[in-house]
mmCIF file of C-alpha atoms in Angstrom:
data_model
loop_
_atom_site.group_PDB
_atom_site.id
_atom_site.type_symbol
_atom_site.label_atom_id
_atom_site.label_comp_id
_atom_site.label_asym_id
_atom_site.label_seq_id
_atom_site.Cartn_x
_atom_site.Cartn_y
_atom_site.Cartn_z
ATOM 1 C CA MET A 1 188.515 79.551 132.503
ATOM 2 C CA GLY A 2 186.238 82.572 132.264
ATOM 3 C CA GLU A 3 183.279 83.419 134.438
ATOM 4 C CA VAL A 4 180.953 80.868 135.981
ATOM 5 C CA VAL A 5 177.301 81.506 135.125
ATOM 6 C CA LYS A 6 174.848 79.819 137.502
ATOM 7 C CA VAL A 7 171.425 78.547 136.497
ATOM 8 C CA GLY A 8 168.877 77.962 139.251
ATOM 9 C CA MET A 9 165.985 75.528 139.367
ATOM 10 C CA ALA A 10 163.359 76.258 136.683
ATOM 11 C CA ASP A 11 165.815 78.697 135.119
ATOM 12 C CA LEU A 12 167.933 79.006 131.998
ATOM 13 C CA ASN A 13 170.837 81.085 130.750
ATOM 14 C CA ILE A 14 173.473 81.280 128.032
ATOM 15 C CA CYS A 15 177.161 82.068 127.892
ATOM 16 C CA LYS A 16 180.106 82.207 125.490
ATOM 17 C CA ALA A 17 183.630 80.818 125.686
ATOM 18 C CA PRO A 18 185.645 80.937 127.881
ATOM 19 C CA ASP A 19 182.769 80.946 130.373
ATOM 20 C CA VAL A 20 181.279 77.917 132.109
ATOM 21 C CA ILE A 21 177.580 77.569 132.885
ATOM 22 C CA ILE A 22 176.470 75.336 135.770
ATOM 23 C CA THR A 23 173.377 74.123 137.559
ATOM 24 C CA LEU A 24 173.363 72.379 140.929
ATOM 25 C CA GLY A 25 171.365 69.523 142.317
ATOM 26 C CA LEU A 26 169.512 67.950 139.406
ATOM 27 C CA GLY A 27 167.306 65.227 140.854
ATOM 28 C CA SER A 28 164.271 64.376 138.768
ATOM 29 C CA CYS A 29 164.925 67.658 136.948
ATOM 30 C CA ILE A 30 166.804 67.631 133.644
ATOM 31 C CA GLY A 31 169.753 69.818 132.725
ATOM 32 C CA ILE A 32 169.707 70.483 128.992
ATOM 33 C CA ALA A 33 172.937 71.811 127.538
ATOM 34 C CA VAL A 34 172.832 73.163 123.993
ATOM 35 C CA TYR A 35 176.052 74.212 122.277
ATOM 36 C CA ASP A 36 177.172 75.717 118.978
ATOM 37 C CA PRO A 37 180.809 74.601 118.475
ATOM 38 C CA THR A 38 181.532 77.289 115.866
ATOM 39 C CA SER A 39 180.331 80.393 117.756
ATOM 40 C CA LYS A 40 181.118 78.726 121.114
ATOM 41 C CA VAL A 41 177.764 79.909 122.469
ATOM 42 C CA GLY A 42 176.259 77.533 125.000
ATOM 43 C CA GLY A 43 173.054 77.415 126.955
ATOM 44 C CA LEU A 44 171.750 75.465 129.904
ATOM 45 C CA ALA A 45 168.172 74.954 131.078
ATOM 46 C CA HIS A 46 167.157 73.390 134.422
ATOM 47 C CA ILE A 47 163.798 71.822 133.582
ATOM 48 C CA MET A 48 161.445 70.663 136.353
ATOM 49 C CA LEU A 49 158.411 69.382 134.430
ATOM 50 C CA PRO A 50 157.835 67.933 130.964
ATOM 51 C CA ASP A 51 154.785 69.754 129.631
ATOM 52 C CA SER A 52 153.553 73.319 130.159
ATOM 53 C CA THR A 53 150.185 72.541 128.571
ATOM 54 C CA LYS A 54 149.209 70.357 131.534
ATOM 55 C CA MET A 55 149.615 73.177 134.094
ATOM 56 C CA LYS A 56 147.421 76.150 134.831
ATOM 57 C CA ASN A 57 150.199 78.161 136.456
ATOM 58 C CA ASN A 58 152.763 77.921 133.667
ATOM 59 C CA ALA A 59 154.087 81.477 133.393
ATOM 60 C CA ASN A 60 157.677 80.367 134.094
ATOM 61 C CA ILE A 61 158.665 79.000 130.683
ATOM 62 C CA ALA A 62 162.036 77.774 131.987
ATOM 63 C CA LYS A 63 160.278 75.278 134.265
ATOM 64 C CA PHE A 64 159.009 73.094 131.388
ATOM 65 C CA ALA A 65 160.855 71.059 128.751
ATOM 66 C CA ASP A 66 158.563 72.082 125.897
ATOM 67 C CA THR A 67 158.871 75.849 126.439
ATOM 68 C CA GLY A 68 162.263 76.102 128.177
ATOM 69 C CA ILE A 69 164.296 74.484 125.401
ATOM 70 C CA VAL A 70 162.614 76.647 122.745
ATOM 71 C CA GLU A 71 163.452 79.787 124.741
ATOM 72 C CA LEU A 72 167.037 78.610 125.325
ATOM 73 C CA VAL A 73 167.573 78.113 121.584
ATOM 74 C CA ARG A 74 166.009 81.525 120.835
ATOM 75 C CA ARG A 75 168.400 83.267 123.237
ATOM 76 C CA MET A 76 171.381 81.396 121.802
ATOM 77 C CA GLU A 77 170.424 82.478 118.282
ATOM 78 C CA GLU A 78 170.221 86.088 119.486
ATOM 79 C CA ALA A 79 173.793 85.675 120.817
ATOM 80 C CA GLY A 80 175.123 84.454 117.463
ATOM 81 C CA ALA A 81 174.565 80.695 117.567
ATOM 82 C CA VAL A 82 173.143 79.001 114.465
ATOM 83 C CA ARG A 83 170.532 76.289 114.940
ATOM 84 C CA HIS A 84 171.836 73.814 112.344
ATOM 85 C CA ARG A 85 175.204 73.784 114.164
ATOM 86 C CA MET A 86 173.703 73.253 117.620
ATOM 87 C CA VAL A 87 174.136 69.990 119.502
ATOM 88 C CA ALA A 88 172.670 68.963 122.842
ATOM 89 C CA LYS A 89 173.495 66.862 125.880
ATOM 90 C CA ILE A 90 171.202 66.125 128.807
ATOM 91 C CA ALA A 91 171.641 64.913 132.373
ATOM 92 C CA GLY A 92 169.392 64.280 135.367
ATOM 93 C CA GLY A 93 165.955 62.757 135.310
ATOM 94 C CA ALA A 94 166.702 60.571 138.314
ATOM 95 C CA LYS A 95 164.120 58.521 140.161
ATOM 96 C CA MET A 96 164.711 60.158 143.522
ATOM 97 C CA PHE A 97 161.848 58.555 145.447
ATOM 98 C CA GLU A 98 160.519 55.043 145.559
ATOM 99 C CA VAL A 99 156.797 55.429 145.137
ATOM 100 C CA SER A 100 154.213 52.706 145.383
ATOM 101 C CA GLY A 101 151.077 52.547 143.312
ATOM 102 C CA LYS A 102 150.234 54.698 140.328
ATOM 103 C CA SER A 103 151.710 58.001 141.463
ATOM 104 C CA ASP A 104 153.504 60.079 138.797
ATOM 105 C CA VAL A 105 156.084 61.265 141.330
ATOM 106 C CA GLY A 106 158.406 58.328 140.756
ATOM 107 C CA SER A 107 158.410 58.623 136.977
ATOM 108 C CA ILE A 108 158.644 62.405 136.589
ATOM 109 C CA GLY A 109 162.386 62.199 135.906
ATOM 110 C CA GLU A 110 161.823 59.735 133.090
ATOM 111 C CA LYS A 111 159.019 61.901 131.657
ATOM 112 C CA ASN A 112 161.295 64.943 131.807
ATOM 113 C CA ALA A 113 163.998 63.069 129.870
ATOM 114 C CA ILE A 114 161.513 61.929 127.219
ATOM 115 C CA ALA A 115 160.097 65.453 126.839
ATOM 116 C CA ALA A 116 163.605 66.913 126.501
ATOM 117 C CA ARG A 117 164.506 64.388 123.768
ATOM 118 C CA GLU A 118 161.247 65.037 121.897
ATOM 119 C CA THR A 119 161.611 68.829 122.024
ATOM 120 C CA LEU A 120 165.207 68.686 120.783
ATOM 121 C CA GLN A 121 164.114 66.405 117.948
ATOM 122 C CA GLN A 122 161.315 68.813 116.971
ATOM 123 C CA LEU A 123 163.878 71.637 116.865
ATOM 124 C CA GLY A 124 166.252 69.530 114.746
ATOM 125 C CA ILE A 125 169.016 69.594 117.375
ATOM 126 C CA PRO A 126 170.897 66.287 117.676
ATOM 127 C CA LEU A 127 171.269 64.795 121.160
ATOM 128 C CA LEU A 128 174.912 63.697 121.344
ATOM 129 C CA ALA A 129 174.990 62.208 124.837
ATOM 130 C CA GLU A 130 172.994 61.804 127.999
ATOM 131 C CA ASP A 131 173.444 60.764 131.601
ATOM 132 C CA THR A 132 169.908 60.230 132.863
ATOM 133 C CA GLY A 133 167.892 58.033 135.193
ATOM 134 C CA LEU A 134 169.162 56.000 138.141
ATOM 135 C CA ASN A 135 168.607 57.309 141.664
ATOM 136 C CA TYR A 136 171.133 60.040 142.433
ATOM 137 C CA GLY A 137 171.416 63.777 141.975
ATOM 138 C CA ARG A 138 173.805 65.500 139.606
ATOM 139 C CA THR A 139 175.517 68.857 139.266
ATOM 140 C CA VAL A 140 176.439 69.745 135.691
ATOM 141 C CA GLU A 141 178.792 72.208 133.987
ATOM 142 C CA LEU A 142 178.856 73.149 130.307
ATOM 143 C CA HIS A 143 182.282 74.398 129.240
ATOM 144 C CA CYS A 144 181.717 76.811 126.360
ATOM 145 C CA ASP A 145 185.335 76.703 125.154
ATOM 146 C CA ASN A 146 185.025 73.055 124.040
ATOM 147 C CA GLY A 147 181.440 71.847 124.645
ATOM 148 C CA ASP A 148 182.384 69.448 127.447
ATOM 149 C CA PHE A 149 179.439 68.614 129.719
ATOM 150 C CA LEU A 150 180.901 67.710 133.123
ATOM 151 C CA ILE A 151 178.723 65.694 135.484
ATOM 152 C CA LYS A 152 179.426 65.511 139.213
ATOM 153 C CA SER A 153 177.601 63.263 141.677
ATOM 154 C CA VAL A 154 178.291 62.609 145.344
ATOM 155 C CA GLY A 155 180.331 59.434 145.788
ATOM 156 C CA LYS A 156 180.824 58.910 142.057
ATOM 157 C CA PRO A 157 183.687 59.815 139.733
ATOM 158 C CA GLU A 158 183.259 62.958 137.635
ATOM 159 C CA LYS A 159 182.489 62.276 134.024
ATOM 160 C CA ILE A 160 182.424 64.264 130.810
ATOM 161 C CA ILE A 161 179.851 63.464 128.162
#
């Protein structure tokens, strides 16, 4: 295994094999892993909100699904990845709080997942697998040597999607 590249909340980064890229503590946030199996360039975005157009203070493009995924793909292409070879996997989007009434807080994870799927589709990047929803947090690792997306959750077995 190479280096471990960490991605914070509302952040994104890329790496190449044999490195691993990780993000901790996805709750309602979505971790979007994009990978080119030929160049072995991978990227990971930790998205907090679905839509930058609904926010006034939207300078951090990594915070939003619509702008963060586009930027992630752009950086991967700069590093030698080719878009038509890219594939994606997503995790997170949990419903972390039980909310009564019409508040958006309870459904933000679901909205993040939908926005991630829609943005990937617009970019022509197939979504191979996902581990989203439910009510627990996740830590994810993208292994750039083989494209494995490892998902860890407290009290649950690790899984690779």
